[in-house]
Amino acid sequence: MPLYRAASAWALAGSLILQAGSAAAQPAAPNQPGEPGISMNEARRIAIDNGMVRIEEIELEDCLWQLNGSDNLGADIEIDLRASDGKVVKIERDDPLSAAAPP
């Protein structure tokens, strides 16, 4: 009888492991309405890839990630990203601080 219980326990454990593995392999559920398609960290990475070296403000508003900061020359830079897919909608740069210095 104890051998039968041990075999049953191993069979149950194996089936649970297989179920857990198949659940992990399923694709992620689609985003719910109102949820951004990209995370704040992904928005930061995209901003950095587009020249922002210092991020001072980041917010999600009207389906856009809006990032404000500066580039490597000290110029203010604003970047708007579509929250659904991370597409750059706007990049706006001011003159760098070094350009405002007298000669």
Short mmCIF file of N, CA and C in Angstrom, two decimals:
data_model
loop_
_atom_site.label_atom_id
_atom_site.label_comp_id
_atom_site.label_asym_id
_atom_site.label_seq_id
_atom_site.Cartn_x
_atom_site.Cartn_y
_atom_site.Cartn_z
N MET A 1 0.80 -1.20 0.00
CA MET A 1 0.00 0.00 0.00
C MET A 1 0.85 1.28 0.00
N PRO A 2 1.95 1.38 0.81
CA PRO A 2 2.76 2.60 0.80
C PRO A 2 3.37 2.87 -0.57
N LEU A 3 3.75 1.83 -1.31
CA LEU A 3 4.31 2.01 -2.63
C LEU A 3 3.28 2.65 -3.57
N TYR A 4 2.02 2.24 -3.45
CA TYR A 4 0.95 2.79 -4.27
C TYR A 4 0.78 4.29 -3.97
N ARG A 5 0.83 4.67 -2.69
CA ARG A 5 0.69 6.09 -2.32
C ARG A 5 1.86 6.92 -2.86
N ALA A 6 3.05 6.38 -2.78
CA ALA A 6 4.22 7.09 -3.28
C ALA A 6 4.11 7.31 -4.79
N ALA A 7 3.67 6.27 -5.50
CA ALA A 7 3.51 6.40 -6.95
C ALA A 7 2.44 7.42 -7.28
N SER A 8 1.36 7.43 -6.53
CA SER A 8 0.29 8.41 -6.75
C SER A 8 0.78 9.83 -6.49
N ALA A 9 1.57 9.99 -5.44
CA ALA A 9 2.10 11.31 -5.11
C ALA A 9 3.02 11.82 -6.22
N TRP A 10 3.88 10.94 -6.76
CA TRP A 10 4.77 11.34 -7.84
C TRP A 10 3.99 11.68 -9.11
N ALA A 11 2.95 10.92 -9.39
CA ALA A 11 2.12 11.19 -10.57
C ALA A 11 1.42 12.54 -10.43
N LEU A 12 0.91 12.83 -9.24
CA LEU A 12 0.25 14.12 -9.00
C LEU A 12 1.25 15.26 -9.14
N ALA A 13 2.42 15.11 -8.56
CA ALA A 13 3.45 16.15 -8.64
C ALA A 13 3.85 16.40 -10.09
N GLY A 14 4.01 15.34 -10.86
CA GLY A 14 4.38 15.49 -12.27
C GLY A 14 3.32 16.22 -13.07
N SER A 15 2.05 15.92 -12.82
CA SER A 15 0.99 16.59 -13.57
C SER A 15 0.92 18.07 -13.20
N LEU A 16 1.17 18.40 -11.93
CA LEU A 16 1.16 19.81 -11.52
C LEU A 16 2.30 20.58 -12.18
N ILE A 17 3.46 19.95 -12.27
CA ILE A 17 4.60 20.61 -12.92
C ILE A 17 4.30 20.84 -14.39
N LEU A 18 3.72 19.87 -15.06
CA LEU A 18 3.38 20.04 -16.48
C LEU A 18 2.36 21.14 -16.67
N GLN A 19 1.37 21.23 -15.80
CA GLN A 19 0.37 22.29 -15.92
C GLN A 19 1.00 23.65 -15.71
N ALA A 20 1.89 23.77 -14.74
CA ALA A 20 2.55 25.05 -14.47
C ALA A 20 3.40 25.46 -15.66
N GLY A 21 4.09 24.51 -16.27
CA GLY A 21 4.93 24.82 -17.42
C GLY A 21 4.12 25.29 -18.61
N SER A 22 2.96 24.67 -18.85
CA SER A 22 2.15 25.09 -19.99
C SER A 22 1.52 26.45 -19.75
N ALA A 23 1.22 26.78 -18.51
CA ALA A 23 0.66 28.09 -18.21
C ALA A 23 1.70 29.18 -18.42
N ALA A 24 2.95 28.89 -18.09
CA ALA A 24 4.02 29.88 -18.25
C ALA A 24 4.32 30.12 -19.72
N ALA A 25 4.07 29.16 -20.59
CA ALA A 25 4.39 29.29 -22.00
C ALA A 25 3.33 30.06 -22.78
N GLN A 26 2.21 30.33 -22.18
CA GLN A 26 1.15 31.04 -22.89
C GLN A 26 1.51 32.51 -23.02
N PRO A 27 1.09 33.15 -24.12
CA PRO A 27 1.41 34.57 -24.31
C PRO A 27 0.72 35.43 -23.25
N ALA A 28 1.30 36.59 -23.01
CA ALA A 28 0.72 37.51 -22.03
C ALA A 28 -0.63 38.00 -22.52
N ALA A 29 -1.49 38.27 -21.58
CA ALA A 29 -2.81 38.78 -21.92
C ALA A 29 -2.68 40.17 -22.52
N PRO A 30 -3.55 40.53 -23.45
CA PRO A 30 -3.48 41.87 -24.04
C PRO A 30 -3.75 42.93 -22.98
N ASN A 31 -3.24 44.12 -23.23
CA ASN A 31 -3.45 45.22 -22.29
C ASN A 31 -4.93 45.56 -22.20
N GLN A 32 -5.32 45.92 -21.01
CA GLN A 32 -6.68 46.37 -20.79
C GLN A 32 -6.80 47.80 -21.30
N PRO A 33 -8.00 48.23 -21.68
CA PRO A 33 -8.17 49.61 -22.12
C PRO A 33 -7.68 50.57 -21.04
N GLY A 34 -6.94 51.58 -21.46
CA GLY A 34 -6.41 52.56 -20.52
C GLY A 34 -5.04 52.22 -19.98
N GLU A 35 -4.58 50.97 -20.16
CA GLU A 35 -3.24 50.58 -19.71
C GLU A 35 -2.24 50.87 -20.82
N PRO A 36 -1.07 51.41 -20.46
CA PRO A 36 -0.07 51.65 -21.50
C PRO A 36 0.49 50.35 -22.04
N GLY A 37 0.86 50.34 -23.31
CA GLY A 37 1.47 49.17 -23.91
C GLY A 37 2.93 49.05 -23.54
N ILE A 38 3.57 50.18 -23.22
CA ILE A 38 4.96 50.15 -22.79
C ILE A 38 5.05 50.65 -21.36
N SER A 39 6.00 50.14 -20.63
CA SER A 39 6.17 50.52 -19.23
C SER A 39 6.94 51.84 -19.13
N MET A 40 6.98 52.37 -17.91
CA MET A 40 7.75 53.58 -17.67
C MET A 40 9.23 53.34 -17.96
N ASN A 41 9.73 52.18 -17.60
CA ASN A 41 11.14 51.88 -17.87
C ASN A 41 11.42 51.79 -19.36
N GLU A 42 10.48 51.24 -20.13
CA GLU A 42 10.65 51.20 -21.59
C GLU A 42 10.62 52.61 -22.16
N ALA A 43 9.75 53.47 -21.63
CA ALA A 43 9.70 54.87 -22.08
C ALA A 43 11.02 55.57 -21.78
N ARG A 44 11.59 55.31 -20.62
CA ARG A 44 12.91 55.89 -20.27
C ARG A 44 13.98 55.43 -21.27
N ARG A 45 13.99 54.14 -21.59
CA ARG A 45 14.99 53.61 -22.52
C ARG A 45 14.87 54.27 -23.89
N ILE A 46 13.63 54.45 -24.37
CA ILE A 46 13.41 55.07 -25.67
C ILE A 46 13.89 56.52 -25.64
N ALA A 47 13.61 57.24 -24.55
CA ALA A 47 14.07 58.62 -24.43
C ALA A 47 15.59 58.69 -24.45
N ILE A 48 16.24 57.79 -23.73
CA ILE A 48 17.71 57.75 -23.72
C ILE A 48 18.25 57.44 -25.11
N ASP A 49 17.60 56.52 -25.83
CA ASP A 49 18.00 56.19 -27.20
C ASP A 49 17.85 57.39 -28.13
N ASN A 50 17.02 58.36 -27.75
CA ASN A 50 16.79 59.55 -28.58
C ASN A 50 17.50 60.79 -28.04
N GLY A 51 18.51 60.60 -27.20
CA GLY A 51 19.38 61.70 -26.81
C GLY A 51 19.16 62.30 -25.45
N MET A 52 18.18 61.85 -24.70
CA MET A 52 17.96 62.39 -23.36
C MET A 52 18.91 61.69 -22.40
N VAL A 53 19.77 62.48 -21.73
CA VAL A 53 20.71 61.87 -20.79
C VAL A 53 20.30 62.10 -19.34
N ARG A 54 19.48 63.09 -19.10
CA ARG A 54 18.98 63.35 -17.74
C ARG A 54 17.47 63.50 -17.82
N ILE A 55 16.76 62.62 -17.14
CA ILE A 55 15.29 62.67 -17.12
C ILE A 55 14.87 63.35 -15.83
N GLU A 56 14.17 64.47 -15.97
CA GLU A 56 13.73 65.24 -14.81
C GLU A 56 12.27 64.97 -14.46
N GLU A 57 11.48 64.64 -15.47
CA GLU A 57 10.05 64.41 -15.23
C GLU A 57 9.54 63.41 -16.26
N ILE A 58 8.68 62.52 -15.80
CA ILE A 58 8.04 61.56 -16.69
C ILE A 58 6.63 61.34 -16.19
N GLU A 59 5.67 61.43 -17.11
CA GLU A 59 4.28 61.19 -16.72
C GLU A 59 3.50 60.61 -17.89
N LEU A 60 2.46 59.89 -17.56
CA LEU A 60 1.56 59.30 -18.54
C LEU A 60 0.31 60.15 -18.57
N GLU A 61 0.05 60.76 -19.72
CA GLU A 61 -1.11 61.64 -19.84
C GLU A 61 -1.69 61.53 -21.26
N ASP A 62 -2.98 61.35 -21.35
CA ASP A 62 -3.68 61.26 -22.64
C ASP A 62 -3.02 60.26 -23.59
N CYS A 63 -2.74 59.07 -23.08
CA CYS A 63 -2.16 57.97 -23.87
C CYS A 63 -0.76 58.28 -24.39
N LEU A 64 -0.08 59.24 -23.78
CA LEU A 64 1.29 59.58 -24.15
C LEU A 64 2.18 59.55 -22.91
N TRP A 65 3.38 58.98 -23.07
CA TRP A 65 4.41 59.17 -22.07
C TRP A 65 5.08 60.49 -22.41
N GLN A 66 5.11 61.42 -21.46
CA GLN A 66 5.73 62.72 -21.67
C GLN A 66 6.96 62.80 -20.78
N LEU A 67 8.11 62.99 -21.40
CA LEU A 67 9.38 63.03 -20.67
C LEU A 67 10.04 64.38 -20.88
N ASN A 68 10.51 64.98 -19.80
CA ASN A 68 11.25 66.23 -19.85
C ASN A 68 12.60 66.00 -19.22
N GLY A 69 13.62 66.58 -19.82
CA GLY A 69 14.97 66.43 -19.28
C GLY A 69 15.95 67.25 -20.08
N SER A 70 17.17 66.74 -20.19
CA SER A 70 18.20 67.46 -20.94
C SER A 70 19.07 66.47 -21.71
N ASP A 71 19.73 67.02 -22.74
CA ASP A 71 20.63 66.18 -23.53
C ASP A 71 22.06 66.34 -23.04
N ASN A 72 23.01 65.76 -23.75
CA ASN A 72 24.41 65.77 -23.29
C ASN A 72 25.06 67.15 -23.36
N LEU A 73 24.46 68.12 -24.05
CA LEU A 73 24.98 69.49 -24.09
C LEU A 73 24.29 70.39 -23.08
N GLY A 74 23.33 69.86 -22.35
CA GLY A 74 22.61 70.65 -21.36
C GLY A 74 21.35 71.30 -21.89
N ALA A 75 21.01 71.04 -23.14
CA ALA A 75 19.79 71.61 -23.72
C ALA A 75 18.57 70.89 -23.16
N ASP A 76 17.52 71.67 -22.89
CA ASP A 76 16.26 71.06 -22.47
C ASP A 76 15.70 70.26 -23.63
N ILE A 77 15.13 69.12 -23.32
CA ILE A 77 14.55 68.26 -24.35
C ILE A 77 13.24 67.69 -23.81
N GLU A 78 12.22 67.71 -24.67
CA GLU A 78 10.91 67.12 -24.35
C GLU A 78 10.65 66.04 -25.38
N ILE A 79 10.24 64.88 -24.90
CA ILE A 79 9.92 63.76 -25.79
C ILE A 79 8.56 63.22 -25.41
N ASP A 80 7.68 63.08 -26.40
CA ASP A 80 6.37 62.45 -26.21
C ASP A 80 6.38 61.12 -26.95
N LEU A 81 5.95 60.07 -26.27
CA LEU A 81 5.89 58.73 -26.84
C LEU A 81 4.47 58.21 -26.78
N ARG A 82 4.03 57.55 -27.83
CA ARG A 82 2.72 56.91 -27.81
C ARG A 82 2.80 55.75 -26.83
N ALA A 83 1.93 55.75 -25.84
CA ALA A 83 1.98 54.74 -24.77
C ALA A 83 1.64 53.35 -25.27
N SER A 84 0.90 53.24 -26.35
CA SER A 84 0.49 51.92 -26.83
C SER A 84 1.64 51.13 -27.42
N ASP A 85 2.60 51.83 -28.09
CA ASP A 85 3.67 51.09 -28.76
C ASP A 85 5.05 51.74 -28.65
N GLY A 86 5.16 52.90 -27.99
CA GLY A 86 6.45 53.54 -27.80
C GLY A 86 6.92 54.39 -28.96
N LYS A 87 6.08 54.60 -29.96
CA LYS A 87 6.48 55.42 -31.11
C LYS A 87 6.71 56.85 -30.66
N VAL A 88 7.82 57.45 -31.13
CA VAL A 88 8.12 58.84 -30.81
C VAL A 88 7.16 59.74 -31.58
N VAL A 89 6.40 60.55 -30.85
CA VAL A 89 5.43 61.45 -31.46
C VAL A 89 6.03 62.85 -31.60
N LYS A 90 6.86 63.25 -30.62
CA LYS A 90 7.44 64.59 -30.65
C LYS A 90 8.78 64.59 -29.92
N ILE A 91 9.74 65.29 -30.52
CA ILE A 91 11.00 65.60 -29.84
C ILE A 91 11.21 67.10 -30.02
N GLU A 92 11.36 67.79 -28.92
CA GLU A 92 11.55 69.24 -28.96
C GLU A 92 12.77 69.58 -28.12
N ARG A 93 13.76 70.25 -28.76
CA ARG A 93 14.99 70.63 -28.06
C ARG A 93 15.13 72.14 -28.05
N ASP A 94 15.58 72.68 -26.92
CA ASP A 94 15.97 74.09 -26.84
C ASP A 94 17.45 74.17 -27.17
N ASP A 95 17.94 75.40 -27.36
CA ASP A 95 19.37 75.57 -27.58
C ASP A 95 20.13 75.10 -26.36
N PRO A 96 21.28 74.49 -26.56
CA PRO A 96 22.06 74.06 -25.40
C PRO A 96 22.53 75.25 -24.58
N LEU A 97 22.76 75.03 -23.30
CA LEU A 97 23.22 76.10 -22.42
C LEU A 97 24.54 76.69 -22.91
N SER A 98 25.39 75.87 -23.51
CA SER A 98 26.67 76.36 -24.00
C SER A 98 26.50 77.35 -25.15
N ALA A 99 25.40 77.27 -25.90
CA ALA A 99 25.16 78.18 -27.01
C ALA A 99 24.77 79.57 -26.51
N ALA A 100 24.26 79.67 -25.28
CA ALA A 100 23.82 80.96 -24.75
C ALA A 100 24.98 81.75 -24.14
N ALA A 101 26.12 81.12 -23.93
CA ALA A 101 27.26 81.80 -23.31
C ALA A 101 27.88 82.80 -24.29
N PRO A 102 28.30 83.96 -23.79
CA PRO A 102 28.92 84.95 -24.69
C PRO A 102 30.28 84.44 -25.18
N PRO A 103 30.70 84.89 -26.39
CA PRO A 103 31.96 84.39 -26.97
C PRO A 103 33.19 84.85 -26.22
#
